[in-house]
Short mmCIF file of C-alpha atoms and ligand atoms in Angstrom, two decimals:
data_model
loop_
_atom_site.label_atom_id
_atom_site.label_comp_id
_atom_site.label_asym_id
_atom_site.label_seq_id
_atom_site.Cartn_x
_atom_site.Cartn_y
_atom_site.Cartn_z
CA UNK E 1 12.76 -11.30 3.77
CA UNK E 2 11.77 -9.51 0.42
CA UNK E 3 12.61 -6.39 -0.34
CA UNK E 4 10.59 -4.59 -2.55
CA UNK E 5 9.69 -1.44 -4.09
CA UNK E 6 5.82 -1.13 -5.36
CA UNK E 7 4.84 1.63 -7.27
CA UNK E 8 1.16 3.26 -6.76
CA UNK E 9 -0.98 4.09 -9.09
CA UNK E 10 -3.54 6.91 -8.00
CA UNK E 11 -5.92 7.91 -11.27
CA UNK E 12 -9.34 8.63 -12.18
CA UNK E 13 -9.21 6.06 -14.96
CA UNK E 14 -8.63 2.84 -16.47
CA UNK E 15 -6.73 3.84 -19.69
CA UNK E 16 -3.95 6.16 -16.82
CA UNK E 17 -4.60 2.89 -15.15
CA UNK E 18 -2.85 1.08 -17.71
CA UNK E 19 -0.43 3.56 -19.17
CA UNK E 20 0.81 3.36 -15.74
CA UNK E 21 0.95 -0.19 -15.21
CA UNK E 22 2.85 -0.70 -18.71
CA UNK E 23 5.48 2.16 -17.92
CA UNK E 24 6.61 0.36 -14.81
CA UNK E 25 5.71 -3.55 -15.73
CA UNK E 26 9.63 -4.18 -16.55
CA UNK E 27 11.19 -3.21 -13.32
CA UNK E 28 8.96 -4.61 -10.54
CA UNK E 29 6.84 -7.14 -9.29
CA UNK E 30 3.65 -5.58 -7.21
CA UNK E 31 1.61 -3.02 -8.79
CA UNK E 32 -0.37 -0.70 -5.54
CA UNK E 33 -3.64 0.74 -6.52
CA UNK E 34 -4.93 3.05 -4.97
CA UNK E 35 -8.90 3.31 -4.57
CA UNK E 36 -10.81 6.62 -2.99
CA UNK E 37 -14.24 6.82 -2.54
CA UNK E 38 -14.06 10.73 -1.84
CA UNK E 39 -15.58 9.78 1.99
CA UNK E 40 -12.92 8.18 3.81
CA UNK E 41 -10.71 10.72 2.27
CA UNK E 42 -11.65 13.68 0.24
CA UNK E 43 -10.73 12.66 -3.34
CA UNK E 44 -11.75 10.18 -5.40
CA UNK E 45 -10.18 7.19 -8.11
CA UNK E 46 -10.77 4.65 -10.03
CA UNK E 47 -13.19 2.20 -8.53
CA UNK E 48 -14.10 -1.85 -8.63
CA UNK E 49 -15.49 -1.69 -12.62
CA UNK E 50 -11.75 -0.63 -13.33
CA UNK E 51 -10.23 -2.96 -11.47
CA UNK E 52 -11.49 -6.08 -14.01
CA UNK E 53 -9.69 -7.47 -16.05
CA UNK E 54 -6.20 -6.75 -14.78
CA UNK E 55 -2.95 -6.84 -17.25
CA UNK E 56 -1.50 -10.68 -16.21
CA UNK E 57 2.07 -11.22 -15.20
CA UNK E 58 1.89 -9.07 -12.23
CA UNK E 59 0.71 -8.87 -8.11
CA UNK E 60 -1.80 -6.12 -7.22
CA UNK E 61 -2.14 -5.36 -4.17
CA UNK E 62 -5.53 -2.77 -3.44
CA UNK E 63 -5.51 -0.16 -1.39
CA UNK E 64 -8.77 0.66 -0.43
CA UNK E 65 -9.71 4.24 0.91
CA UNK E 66 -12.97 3.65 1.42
CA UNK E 67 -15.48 3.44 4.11
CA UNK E 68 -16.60 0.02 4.44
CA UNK E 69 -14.77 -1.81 2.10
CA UNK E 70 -16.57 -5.16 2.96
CA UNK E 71 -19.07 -3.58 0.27
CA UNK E 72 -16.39 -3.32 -2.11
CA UNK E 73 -13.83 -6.33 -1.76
CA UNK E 74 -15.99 -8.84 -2.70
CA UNK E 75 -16.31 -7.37 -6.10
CA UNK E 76 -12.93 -7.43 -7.36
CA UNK E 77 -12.32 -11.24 -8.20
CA UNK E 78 -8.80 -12.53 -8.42
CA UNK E 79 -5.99 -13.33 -6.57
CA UNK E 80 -5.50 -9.66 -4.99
CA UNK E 81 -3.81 -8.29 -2.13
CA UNK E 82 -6.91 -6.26 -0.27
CA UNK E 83 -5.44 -3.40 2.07
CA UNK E 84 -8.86 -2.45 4.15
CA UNK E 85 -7.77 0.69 6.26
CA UNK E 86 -8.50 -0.46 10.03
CA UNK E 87 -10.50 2.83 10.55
CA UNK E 88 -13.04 2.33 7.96
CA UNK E 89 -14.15 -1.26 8.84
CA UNK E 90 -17.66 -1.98 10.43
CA UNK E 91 -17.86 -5.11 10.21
CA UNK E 92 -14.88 -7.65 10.18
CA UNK E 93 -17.09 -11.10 9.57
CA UNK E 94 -18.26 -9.46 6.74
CA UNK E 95 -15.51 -8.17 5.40
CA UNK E 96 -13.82 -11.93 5.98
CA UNK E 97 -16.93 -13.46 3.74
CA UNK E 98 -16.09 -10.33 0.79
CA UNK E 99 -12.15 -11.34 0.81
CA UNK E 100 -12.98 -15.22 0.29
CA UNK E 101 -15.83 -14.31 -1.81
CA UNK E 102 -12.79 -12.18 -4.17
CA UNK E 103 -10.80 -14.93 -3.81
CA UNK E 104 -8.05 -12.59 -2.63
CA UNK E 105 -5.82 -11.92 0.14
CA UNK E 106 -6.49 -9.73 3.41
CA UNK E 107 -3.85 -7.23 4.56
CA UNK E 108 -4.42 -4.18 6.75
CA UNK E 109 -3.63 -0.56 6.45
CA UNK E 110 -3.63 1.77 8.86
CA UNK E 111 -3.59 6.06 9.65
CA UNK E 112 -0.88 7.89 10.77
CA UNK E 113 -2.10 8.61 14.09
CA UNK E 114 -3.79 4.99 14.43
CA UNK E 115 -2.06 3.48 17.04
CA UNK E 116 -0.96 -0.29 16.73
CA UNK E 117 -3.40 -1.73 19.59
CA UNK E 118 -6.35 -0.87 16.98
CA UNK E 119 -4.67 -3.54 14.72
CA UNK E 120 -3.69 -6.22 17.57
CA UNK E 121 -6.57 -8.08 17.30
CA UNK E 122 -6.14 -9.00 13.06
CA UNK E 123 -2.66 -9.43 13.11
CA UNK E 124 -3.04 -13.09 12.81
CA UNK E 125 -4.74 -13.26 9.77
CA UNK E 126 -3.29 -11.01 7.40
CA UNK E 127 -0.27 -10.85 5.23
CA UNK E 128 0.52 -7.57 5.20
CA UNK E 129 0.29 -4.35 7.24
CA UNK E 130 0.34 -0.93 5.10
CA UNK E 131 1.51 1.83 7.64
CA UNK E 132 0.86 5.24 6.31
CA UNK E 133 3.70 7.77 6.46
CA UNK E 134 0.93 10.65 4.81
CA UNK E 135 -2.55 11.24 5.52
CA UNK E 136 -4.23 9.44 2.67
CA UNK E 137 -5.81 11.07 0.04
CA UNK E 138 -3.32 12.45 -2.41
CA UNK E 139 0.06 11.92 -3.80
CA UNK E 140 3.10 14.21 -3.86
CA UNK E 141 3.15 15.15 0.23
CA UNK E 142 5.65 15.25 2.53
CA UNK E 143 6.57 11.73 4.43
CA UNK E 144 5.68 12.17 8.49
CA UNK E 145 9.12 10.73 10.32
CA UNK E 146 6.65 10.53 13.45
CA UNK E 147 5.09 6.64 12.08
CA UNK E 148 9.15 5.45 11.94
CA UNK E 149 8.18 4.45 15.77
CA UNK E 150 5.04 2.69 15.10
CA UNK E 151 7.21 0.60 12.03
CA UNK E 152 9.80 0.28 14.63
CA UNK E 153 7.47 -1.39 17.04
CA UNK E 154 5.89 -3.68 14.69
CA UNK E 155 8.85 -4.80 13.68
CA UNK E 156 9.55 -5.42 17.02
CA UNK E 157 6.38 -7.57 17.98
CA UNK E 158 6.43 -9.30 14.11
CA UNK E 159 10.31 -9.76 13.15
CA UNK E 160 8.80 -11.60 9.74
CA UNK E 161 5.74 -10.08 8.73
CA UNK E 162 5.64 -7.90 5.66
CA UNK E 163 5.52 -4.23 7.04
CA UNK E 164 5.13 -1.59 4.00
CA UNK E 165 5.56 2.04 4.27
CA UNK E 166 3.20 4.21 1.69
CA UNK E 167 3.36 7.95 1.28
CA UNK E 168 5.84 10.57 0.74
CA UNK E 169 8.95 7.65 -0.07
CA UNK E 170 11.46 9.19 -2.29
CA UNK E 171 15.74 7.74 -1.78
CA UNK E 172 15.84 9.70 1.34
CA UNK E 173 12.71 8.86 3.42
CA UNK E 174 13.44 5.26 1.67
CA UNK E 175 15.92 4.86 3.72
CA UNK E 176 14.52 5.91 7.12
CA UNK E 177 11.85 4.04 6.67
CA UNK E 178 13.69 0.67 5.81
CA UNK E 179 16.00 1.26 8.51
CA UNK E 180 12.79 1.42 11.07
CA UNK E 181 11.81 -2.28 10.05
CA UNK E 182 9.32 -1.68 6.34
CA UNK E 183 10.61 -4.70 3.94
CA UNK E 184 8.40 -3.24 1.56
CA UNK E 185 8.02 0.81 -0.09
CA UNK E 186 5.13 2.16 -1.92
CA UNK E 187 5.85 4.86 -4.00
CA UNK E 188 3.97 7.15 -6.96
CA UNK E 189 5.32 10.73 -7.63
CA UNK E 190 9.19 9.41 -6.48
CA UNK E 191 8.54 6.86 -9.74
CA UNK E 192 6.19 8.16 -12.10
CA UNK E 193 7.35 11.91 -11.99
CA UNK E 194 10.46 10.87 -13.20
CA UNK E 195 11.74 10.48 -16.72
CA UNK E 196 13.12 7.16 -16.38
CA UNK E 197 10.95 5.44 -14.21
CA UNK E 198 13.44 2.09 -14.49
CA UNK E 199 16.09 4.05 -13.18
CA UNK E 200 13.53 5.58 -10.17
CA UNK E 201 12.92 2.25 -9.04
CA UNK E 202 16.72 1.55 -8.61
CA UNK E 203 17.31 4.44 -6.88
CA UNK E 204 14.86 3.71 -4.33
CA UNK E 205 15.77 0.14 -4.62
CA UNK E 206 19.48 0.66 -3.22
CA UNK E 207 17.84 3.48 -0.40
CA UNK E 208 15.78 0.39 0.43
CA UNK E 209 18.74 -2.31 0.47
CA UNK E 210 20.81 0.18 2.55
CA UNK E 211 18.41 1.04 5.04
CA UNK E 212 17.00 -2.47 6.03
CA UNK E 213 21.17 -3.54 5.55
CA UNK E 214 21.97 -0.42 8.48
CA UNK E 215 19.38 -2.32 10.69
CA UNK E 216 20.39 -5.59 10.07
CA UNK E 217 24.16 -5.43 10.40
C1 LIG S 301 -1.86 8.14 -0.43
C2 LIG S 301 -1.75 6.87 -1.25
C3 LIG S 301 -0.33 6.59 -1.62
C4 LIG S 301 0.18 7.61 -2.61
C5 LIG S 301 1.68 7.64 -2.58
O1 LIG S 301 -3.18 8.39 -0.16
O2 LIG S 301 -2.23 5.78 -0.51
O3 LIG S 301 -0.20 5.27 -2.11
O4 LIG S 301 -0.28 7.34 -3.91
O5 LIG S 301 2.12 8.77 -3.29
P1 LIG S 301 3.57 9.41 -3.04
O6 LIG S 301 4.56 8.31 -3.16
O7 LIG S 301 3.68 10.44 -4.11
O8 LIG S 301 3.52 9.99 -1.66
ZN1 LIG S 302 -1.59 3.75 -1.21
#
């Protein structure tokens, strides 16, 4: 199973876009962006005319904070990672038409007080499964140890799907949350408040390595 740190990239536009992607491009694989629409969550990003044209030589996966993002999917073309939040989907044929339509890849994210039998049903056909550890909406706050259950359990039902924790993931949380069952950390002000961004990573690289090592033997 991969282990891997993903840095997100919250910003209102494409040149922070950018300056963020080419601060972090050495020392990871997946770039997370993260798109509001200021209704699902009060704040707002970037959106889809921002997301052409995307730097090569990287993954992106999207994380869409949006309500219905079967009307906004469908515009992004390219080999993506789309991370609809289970809350904000109407309806799921049409969101299935927008992620072929891309050309991408459907994962799902959900709340923190979404419970897992809202995402039973889609399990099957996506690659990923984003569990929140913050309410969305902003970086910088404080990790909720409550959702360490929820990654517990779906690591339980799913011992190899990829299960990535986003929100509030700094060395310390980095740890818990590995240790619950999350292969995968998504992390913004833990990375790109630091000086040395390279060295960041690492840090939360080893928390990573240490925590999913405690729960592995
Ligand atoms: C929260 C976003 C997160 C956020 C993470 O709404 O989905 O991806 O940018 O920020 P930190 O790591 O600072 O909590
Ligand atoms: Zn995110």
């Amino acid at each position: 199973m991969a282990l891997e740190i993903i840095p997100a990239v919250l910003v209102k536009t494409k040149e922070e876009l950018l300056e963020h992607i080419s601060r972090v491009r050495n020392y990871v694989k997946t770039i997370h962006i993260d798109i509001m629409d200021n209704k699902f969550v009060p704040n707002f990003t970037i959106g889809v005319k921002e997301l052409q044209e995307l730097p090569s030589g990287l993954k992106y996966e999207i994380h869409w904070m949006v309500q219905r993002p079967e009307e906004w999917v469908g515009k992004v073309k390219g080999p993506y990672l789309h991370m609809v939040h289970v809350e904000a989907v109407e309806s799921w044929d049409n969101l299935a038409k927008a992620v072929k339509e891309s050309g991408g890849r459907l994962g799902v994210a959900l709340n923190p007080e979404t419970s897992l039998e809202k995402i039973n049903p889609y399990l099957k056909n996506v690659e990923k499964i984003l569990v929140m550890s913050v309410h969305p909406g902003f970086y910088g706050q404080k990790y909720i140890p409550e959702v360490e259950a929820k990654i517990r359990e779906l690591r339980r039902m799913l011992p190899k799907a990829e299960i990535e924790a986003d929100g509030g993931i700094n060395p310390e949380t980095a740890l818990r949350a590995s240790e619950a069952g999350a292969n995968g950390l998504a992390a913004a002000s833990a990375i790109f408040a630091k000086p040395d961004v390279g060295k960041a990573v690492e840090e939360l690289k080893n928390s990573l390595k240490r925590g999913w090592g405690e729960r592995h033997g």
